[in-house]
Short mmCIF file of C-alpha atoms in Angstrom, two decimals:
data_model
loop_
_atom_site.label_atom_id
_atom_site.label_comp_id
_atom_site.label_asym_id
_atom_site.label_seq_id
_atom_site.Cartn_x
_atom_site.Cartn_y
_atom_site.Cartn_z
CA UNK A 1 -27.71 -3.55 -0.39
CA UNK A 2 -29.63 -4.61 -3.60
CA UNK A 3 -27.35 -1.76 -5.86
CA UNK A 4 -24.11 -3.17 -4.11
CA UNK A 5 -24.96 -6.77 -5.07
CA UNK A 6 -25.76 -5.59 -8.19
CA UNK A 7 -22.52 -3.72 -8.94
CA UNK A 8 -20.69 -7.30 -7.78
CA UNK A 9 -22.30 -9.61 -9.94
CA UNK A 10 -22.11 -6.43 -13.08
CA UNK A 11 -18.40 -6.34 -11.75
CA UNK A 12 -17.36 -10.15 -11.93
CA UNK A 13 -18.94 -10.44 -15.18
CA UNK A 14 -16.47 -7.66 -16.27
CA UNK A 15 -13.76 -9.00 -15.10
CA UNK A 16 -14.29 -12.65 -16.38
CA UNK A 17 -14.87 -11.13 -19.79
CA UNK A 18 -12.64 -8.32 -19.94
CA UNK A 19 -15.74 -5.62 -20.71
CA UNK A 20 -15.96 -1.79 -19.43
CA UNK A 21 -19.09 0.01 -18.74
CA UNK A 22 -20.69 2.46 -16.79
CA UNK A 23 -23.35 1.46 -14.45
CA UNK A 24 -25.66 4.49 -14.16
CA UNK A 25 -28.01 4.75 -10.90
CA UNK A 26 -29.35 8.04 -11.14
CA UNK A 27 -30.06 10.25 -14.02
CA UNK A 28 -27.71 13.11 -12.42
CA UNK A 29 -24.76 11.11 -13.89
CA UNK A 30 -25.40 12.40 -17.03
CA UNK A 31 -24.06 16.05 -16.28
CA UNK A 32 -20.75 14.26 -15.24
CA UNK A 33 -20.30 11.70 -17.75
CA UNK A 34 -22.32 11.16 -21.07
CA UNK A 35 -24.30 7.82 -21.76
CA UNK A 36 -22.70 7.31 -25.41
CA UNK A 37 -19.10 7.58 -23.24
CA UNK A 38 -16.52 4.93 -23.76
CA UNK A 39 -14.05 3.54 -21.53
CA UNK A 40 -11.03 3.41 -23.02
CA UNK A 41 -7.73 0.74 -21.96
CA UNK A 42 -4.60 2.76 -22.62
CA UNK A 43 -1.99 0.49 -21.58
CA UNK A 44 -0.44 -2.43 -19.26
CA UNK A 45 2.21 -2.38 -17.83
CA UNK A 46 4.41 -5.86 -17.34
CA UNK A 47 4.22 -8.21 -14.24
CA UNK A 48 2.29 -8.49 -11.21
CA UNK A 49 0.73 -6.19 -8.49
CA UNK A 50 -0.35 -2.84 -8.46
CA UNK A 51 -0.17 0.44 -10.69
CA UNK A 52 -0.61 3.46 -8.11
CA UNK A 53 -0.83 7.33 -7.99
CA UNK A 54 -1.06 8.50 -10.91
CA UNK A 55 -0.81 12.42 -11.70
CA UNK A 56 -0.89 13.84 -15.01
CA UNK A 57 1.76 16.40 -15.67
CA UNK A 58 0.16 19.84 -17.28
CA UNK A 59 3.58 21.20 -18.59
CA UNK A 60 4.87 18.28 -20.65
CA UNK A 61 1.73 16.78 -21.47
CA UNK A 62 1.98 12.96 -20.07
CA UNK A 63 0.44 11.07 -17.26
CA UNK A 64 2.86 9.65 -14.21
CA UNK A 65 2.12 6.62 -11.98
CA UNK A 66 3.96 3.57 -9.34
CA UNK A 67 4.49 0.79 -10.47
CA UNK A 68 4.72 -1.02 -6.78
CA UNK A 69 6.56 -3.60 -7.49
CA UNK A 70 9.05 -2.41 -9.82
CA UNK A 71 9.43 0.51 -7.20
CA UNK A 72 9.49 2.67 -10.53
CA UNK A 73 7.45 5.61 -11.22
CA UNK A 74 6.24 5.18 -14.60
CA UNK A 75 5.57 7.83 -17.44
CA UNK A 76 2.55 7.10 -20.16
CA UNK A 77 2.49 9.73 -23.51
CA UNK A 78 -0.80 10.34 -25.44
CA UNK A 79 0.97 8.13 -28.64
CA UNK A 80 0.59 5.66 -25.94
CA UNK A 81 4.12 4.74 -25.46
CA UNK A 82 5.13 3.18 -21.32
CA UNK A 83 8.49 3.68 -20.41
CA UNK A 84 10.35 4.54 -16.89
CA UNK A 85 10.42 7.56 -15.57
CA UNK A 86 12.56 7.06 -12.15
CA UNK A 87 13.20 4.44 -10.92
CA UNK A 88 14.11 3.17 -6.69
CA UNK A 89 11.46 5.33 -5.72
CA UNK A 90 9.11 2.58 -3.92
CA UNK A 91 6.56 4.98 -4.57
CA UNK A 92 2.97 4.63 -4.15
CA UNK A 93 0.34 8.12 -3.97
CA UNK A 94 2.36 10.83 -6.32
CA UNK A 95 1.67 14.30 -6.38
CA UNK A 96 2.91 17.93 -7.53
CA UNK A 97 3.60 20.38 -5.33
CA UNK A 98 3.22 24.29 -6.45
CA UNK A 99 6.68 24.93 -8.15
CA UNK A 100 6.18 21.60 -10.20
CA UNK A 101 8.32 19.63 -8.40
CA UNK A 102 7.38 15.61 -7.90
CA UNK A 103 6.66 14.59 -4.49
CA UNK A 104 5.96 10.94 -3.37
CA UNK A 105 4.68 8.91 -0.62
CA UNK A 106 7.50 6.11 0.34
CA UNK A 107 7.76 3.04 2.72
CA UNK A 108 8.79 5.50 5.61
CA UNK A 109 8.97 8.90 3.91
CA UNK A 110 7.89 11.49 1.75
CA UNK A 111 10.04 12.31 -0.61
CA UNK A 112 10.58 15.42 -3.29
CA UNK A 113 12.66 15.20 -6.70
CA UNK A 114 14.18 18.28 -6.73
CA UNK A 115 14.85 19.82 -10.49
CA UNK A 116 18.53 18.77 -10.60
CA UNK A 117 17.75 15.26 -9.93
CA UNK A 118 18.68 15.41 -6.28
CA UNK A 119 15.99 13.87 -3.98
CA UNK A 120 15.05 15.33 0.00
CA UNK A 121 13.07 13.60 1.97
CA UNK A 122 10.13 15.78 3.52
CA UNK A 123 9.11 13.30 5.95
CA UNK A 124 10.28 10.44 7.84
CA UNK A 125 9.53 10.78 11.27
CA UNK A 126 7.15 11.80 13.99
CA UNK A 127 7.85 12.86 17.65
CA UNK A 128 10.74 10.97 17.41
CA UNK A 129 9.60 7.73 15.95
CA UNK A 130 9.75 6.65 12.59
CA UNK A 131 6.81 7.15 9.89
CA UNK A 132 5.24 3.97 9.30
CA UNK A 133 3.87 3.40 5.49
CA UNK A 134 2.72 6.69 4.09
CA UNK A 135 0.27 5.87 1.16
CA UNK A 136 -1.24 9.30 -0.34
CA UNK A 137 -0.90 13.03 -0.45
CA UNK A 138 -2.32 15.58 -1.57
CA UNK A 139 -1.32 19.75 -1.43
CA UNK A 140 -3.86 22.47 -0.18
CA UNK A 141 -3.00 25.95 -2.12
CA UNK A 142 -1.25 27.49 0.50
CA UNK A 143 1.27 24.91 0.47
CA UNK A 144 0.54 22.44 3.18
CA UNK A 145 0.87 18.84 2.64
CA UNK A 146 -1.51 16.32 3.82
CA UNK A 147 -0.76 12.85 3.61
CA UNK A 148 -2.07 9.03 4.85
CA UNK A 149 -0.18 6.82 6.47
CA UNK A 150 -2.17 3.37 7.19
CA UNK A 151 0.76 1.53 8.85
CA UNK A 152 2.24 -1.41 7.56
CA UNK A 153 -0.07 -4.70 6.67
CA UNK A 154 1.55 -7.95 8.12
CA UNK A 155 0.17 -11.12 8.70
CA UNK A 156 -0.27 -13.38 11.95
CA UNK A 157 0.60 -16.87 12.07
CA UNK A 158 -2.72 -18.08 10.90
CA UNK A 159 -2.22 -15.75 7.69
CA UNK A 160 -4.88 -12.92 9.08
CA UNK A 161 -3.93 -9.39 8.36
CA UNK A 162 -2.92 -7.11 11.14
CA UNK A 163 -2.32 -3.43 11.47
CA UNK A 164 -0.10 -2.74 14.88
CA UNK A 165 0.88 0.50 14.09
CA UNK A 166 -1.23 3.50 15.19
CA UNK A 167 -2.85 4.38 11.35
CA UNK A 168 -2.54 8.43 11.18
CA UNK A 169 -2.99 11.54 9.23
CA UNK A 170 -0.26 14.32 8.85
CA UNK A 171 -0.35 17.95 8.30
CA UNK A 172 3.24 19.01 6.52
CA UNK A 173 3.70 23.19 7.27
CA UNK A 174 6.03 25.32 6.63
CA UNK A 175 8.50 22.26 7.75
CA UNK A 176 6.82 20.98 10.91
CA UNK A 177 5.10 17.42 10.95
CA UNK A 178 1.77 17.39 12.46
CA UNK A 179 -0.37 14.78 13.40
CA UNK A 180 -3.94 15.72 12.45
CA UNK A 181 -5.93 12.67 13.34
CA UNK A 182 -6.13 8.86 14.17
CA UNK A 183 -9.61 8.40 14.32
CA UNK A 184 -9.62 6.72 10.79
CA UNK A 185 -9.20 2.89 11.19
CA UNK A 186 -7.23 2.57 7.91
CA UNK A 187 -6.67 6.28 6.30
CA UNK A 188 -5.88 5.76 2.74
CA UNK A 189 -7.04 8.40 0.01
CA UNK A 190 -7.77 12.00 0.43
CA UNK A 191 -8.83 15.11 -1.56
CA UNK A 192 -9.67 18.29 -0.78
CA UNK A 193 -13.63 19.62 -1.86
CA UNK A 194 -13.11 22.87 -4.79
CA UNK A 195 -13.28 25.53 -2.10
CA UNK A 196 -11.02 23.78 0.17
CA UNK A 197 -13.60 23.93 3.27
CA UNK A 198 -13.26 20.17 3.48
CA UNK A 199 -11.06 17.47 3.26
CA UNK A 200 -12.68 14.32 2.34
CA UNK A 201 -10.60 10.77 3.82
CA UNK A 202 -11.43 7.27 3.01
CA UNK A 203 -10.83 4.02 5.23
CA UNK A 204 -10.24 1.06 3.58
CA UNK A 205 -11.42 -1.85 6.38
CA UNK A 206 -14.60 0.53 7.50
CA UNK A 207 -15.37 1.05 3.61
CA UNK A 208 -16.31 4.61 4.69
CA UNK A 209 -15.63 8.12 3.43
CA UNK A 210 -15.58 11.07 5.67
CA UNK A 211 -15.83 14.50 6.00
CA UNK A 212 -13.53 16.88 8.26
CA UNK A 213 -13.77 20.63 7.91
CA UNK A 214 -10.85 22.28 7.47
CA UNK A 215 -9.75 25.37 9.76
CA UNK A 216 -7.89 28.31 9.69
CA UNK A 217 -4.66 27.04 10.84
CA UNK A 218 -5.10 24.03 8.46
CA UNK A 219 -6.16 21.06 11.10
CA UNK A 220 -9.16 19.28 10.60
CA UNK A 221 -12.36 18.98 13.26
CA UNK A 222 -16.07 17.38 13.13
CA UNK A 223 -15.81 14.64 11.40
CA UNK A 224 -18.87 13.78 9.41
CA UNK A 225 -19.73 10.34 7.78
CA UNK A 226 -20.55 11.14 4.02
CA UNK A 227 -21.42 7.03 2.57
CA UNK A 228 -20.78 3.87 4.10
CA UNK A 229 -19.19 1.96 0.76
CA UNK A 230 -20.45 -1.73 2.34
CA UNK A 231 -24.05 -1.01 3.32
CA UNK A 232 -23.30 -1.12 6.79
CA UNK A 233 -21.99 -4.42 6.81
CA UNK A 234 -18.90 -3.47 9.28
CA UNK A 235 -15.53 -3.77 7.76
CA UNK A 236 -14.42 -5.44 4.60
CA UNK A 237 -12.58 -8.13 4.98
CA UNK A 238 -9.23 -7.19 3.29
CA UNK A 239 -8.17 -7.70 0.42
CA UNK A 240 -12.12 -7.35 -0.59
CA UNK A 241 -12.22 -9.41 -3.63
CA UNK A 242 -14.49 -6.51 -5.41
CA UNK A 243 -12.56 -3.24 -4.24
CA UNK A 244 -12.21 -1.01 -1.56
CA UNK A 245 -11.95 2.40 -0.92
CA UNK A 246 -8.20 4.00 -1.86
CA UNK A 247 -7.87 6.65 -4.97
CA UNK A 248 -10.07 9.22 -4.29
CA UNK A 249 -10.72 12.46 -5.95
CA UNK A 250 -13.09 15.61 -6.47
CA UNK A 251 -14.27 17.50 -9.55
CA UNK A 252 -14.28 21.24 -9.61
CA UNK A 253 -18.26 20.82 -8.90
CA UNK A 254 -17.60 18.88 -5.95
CA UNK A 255 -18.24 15.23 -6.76
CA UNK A 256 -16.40 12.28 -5.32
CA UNK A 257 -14.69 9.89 -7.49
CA UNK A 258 -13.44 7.33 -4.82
CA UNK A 259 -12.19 3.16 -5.77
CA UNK A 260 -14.89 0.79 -4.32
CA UNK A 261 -16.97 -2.15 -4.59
CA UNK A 262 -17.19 -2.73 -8.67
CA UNK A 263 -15.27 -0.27 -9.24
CA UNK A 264 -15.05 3.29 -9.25
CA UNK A 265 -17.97 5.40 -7.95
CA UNK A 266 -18.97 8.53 -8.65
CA UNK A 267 -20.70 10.44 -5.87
CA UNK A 268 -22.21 13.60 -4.95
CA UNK A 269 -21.14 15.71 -2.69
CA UNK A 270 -23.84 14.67 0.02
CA UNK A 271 -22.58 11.23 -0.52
CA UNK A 272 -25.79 10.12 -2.84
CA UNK A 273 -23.95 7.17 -5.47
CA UNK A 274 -24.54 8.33 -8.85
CA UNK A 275 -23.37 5.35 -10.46
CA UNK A 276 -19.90 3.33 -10.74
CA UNK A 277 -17.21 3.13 -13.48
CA UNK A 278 -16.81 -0.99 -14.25
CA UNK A 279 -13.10 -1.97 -15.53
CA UNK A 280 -11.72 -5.86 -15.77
CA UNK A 281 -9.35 -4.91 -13.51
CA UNK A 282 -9.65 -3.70 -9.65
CA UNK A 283 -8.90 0.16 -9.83
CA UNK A 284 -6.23 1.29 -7.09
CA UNK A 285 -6.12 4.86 -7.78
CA UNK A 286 -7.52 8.34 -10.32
CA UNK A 287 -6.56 11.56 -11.39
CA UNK A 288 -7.91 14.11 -13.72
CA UNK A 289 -5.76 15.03 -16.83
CA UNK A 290 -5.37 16.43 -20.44
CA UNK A 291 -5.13 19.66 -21.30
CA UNK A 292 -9.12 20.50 -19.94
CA UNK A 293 -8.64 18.43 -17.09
CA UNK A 294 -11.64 16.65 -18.11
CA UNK A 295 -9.97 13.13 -18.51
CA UNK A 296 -10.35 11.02 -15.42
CA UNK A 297 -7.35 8.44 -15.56
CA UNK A 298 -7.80 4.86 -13.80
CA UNK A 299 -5.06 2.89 -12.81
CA UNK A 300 -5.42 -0.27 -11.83
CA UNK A 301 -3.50 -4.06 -11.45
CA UNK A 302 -2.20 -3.66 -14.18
CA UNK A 303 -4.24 -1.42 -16.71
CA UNK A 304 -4.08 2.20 -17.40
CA UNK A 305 -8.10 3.43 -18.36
CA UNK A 306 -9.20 6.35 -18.85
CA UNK A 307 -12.31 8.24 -19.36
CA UNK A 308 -13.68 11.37 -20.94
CA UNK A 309 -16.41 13.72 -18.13
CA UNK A 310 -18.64 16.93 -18.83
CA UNK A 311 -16.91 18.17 -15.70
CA UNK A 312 -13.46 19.23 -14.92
CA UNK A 313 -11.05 18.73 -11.91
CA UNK A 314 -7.50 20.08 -10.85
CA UNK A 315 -4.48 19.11 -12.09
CA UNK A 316 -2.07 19.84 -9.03
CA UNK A 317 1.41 21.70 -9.77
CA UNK A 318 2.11 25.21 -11.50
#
């Protein structure tokens, strides 16, 4: 509780003064990133709301993300330049899948750009009944696609958000949806651990992360709590005014980089909180890039950060 009030008050400060650093809470965090390390802002991108999934593209050297509210995916190039990519994609995780291809998570769908510009949708219903609000997605080697859908956020009459769709998690194979559980109250990011033994999944109102092992036929069983991101104060009330848990990923050494309060943390794979990456602006979502795959890029509402680790972590697509 002490380190998480700690991280707020180190967090507003950022924020009100527009500063970066790197809180460090255990001397570990020096074999992921280095103390003289800088946090570097990259770019903005114009208006309101939030810049999501970003995924940095190996082959022609440049990082993609959503811009939510444009509905636009975005492309950013190392001389720093922010232009539009493709746009009416109302996009929000982003991923490759193994031939290269750019697949997105959709109000209602996933959805794959195919290479002559065509789009087919992957996904868009369930048992009959239309997908709700996927969010993120991520692809295990042997091709199976695993995304979140939280259902959609309304609000009552007294302005209070609700969540009356059933919040899942699907299992794409070889062309059949699968539901692979429920259980999380508001699934949002998820990333597989290097060996692909686990899949990690976060929930945004519990401010949890958890554990599922992954079986042979690719569903998911005995759930295990890895770190409760709020102390155990229940759930956060959303929006949490100092983050929540959404982008998530995992180095090849098998430590958690998940959004949260302050920032983003850095974890090991027990769950033990290394220490937390502060930016002026709420992060939304990470992915490792450049050419080592030793950059971890931050987007955020409405920066573009990035920073340089010892460590490595995949780059999805060919």
């Amino acid at each position: 509780v002490v380190i998480l009030s700690l991280l707020a008050v180190v967090s507003v400060a950022a924020q009100d003064q527009g500063q970066t650093s790197i809180v460090r809470l255990d001397p570990k965090l020096d074999g992921i990133v280095l103390p003289e390390t800088k946090i570097e802002r990259l770019a903005d991108t114009p208006g309101p709301g939030t810049r999501e999934g970003p995924i940095w593209i190996r082959n022609g050297r440049y990082l993609l993300y959503s811009d939510m509210p444009a509905k636009t995916i975005i492309k950013w190039t190392p001389d720093n330049t922010v232009a539009t990519f493709l746009e009416h994609t109302d996009s929000d995780g982003v991923t490759l899948d193994h031939d290269g291809r750019i697949v997105w998570a959709a109000d209602g769908q996933v959805v794959r750009l195919e290479q002559d510009g065509s789009r087919t949708v992957l996904a868009s219903q369930y048992s009959g009944k239309p997908l709700n609000n996927p969010n993120d997605l991520v692809y295990k080697s042997d091709g199976s696609l695993y995304f979140t859908d939280p259902g959609h956020v309304k609000r009552d009459k007294d302005q209070n958000f609700t969540f009356p769709d059933v919040p899942s998690v699907y299992l794409l194979k070889q062309g059949e949806l699968r539901l692979v559980t429920k259980d999380i109250v508001r699934p949002n990011g998820l990333a597989f651990s290097p060996d692909e033994k686990y899949l990690y999944l976060n929930d945004t109102l519990k401010m949890t992360i958890t554990r599922y092992d992954v079986q042979p036929d690719d569903t998911i069983r005995n759930p295990k709590l890895v770190i409760d991101m709020n102390s155990g104060k229940g759930s956060c009330a959303y929006p949490c005014s100092l983050g929540y848990p959404d982008g998530m990923k995992v180095d090849k050494k098998g430590n958690i980089y998940c959004t949260g309060p302050g920032g983003v943390w850095i974890m090991s794979s027990s769950g033990k909180h290394l220490g937390t990456i502060l930016i002026p602006d709420r992060p939304a979502n990470l992915a490792f890039g450049d050419a080592d795959g030793k950059s971890l890029f931050i987007t955020s509402r409405p920066g573009l950060y990035r920073v340089r680790l010892v460590v490595s972590g995949s780059v999805p697509g060919p």
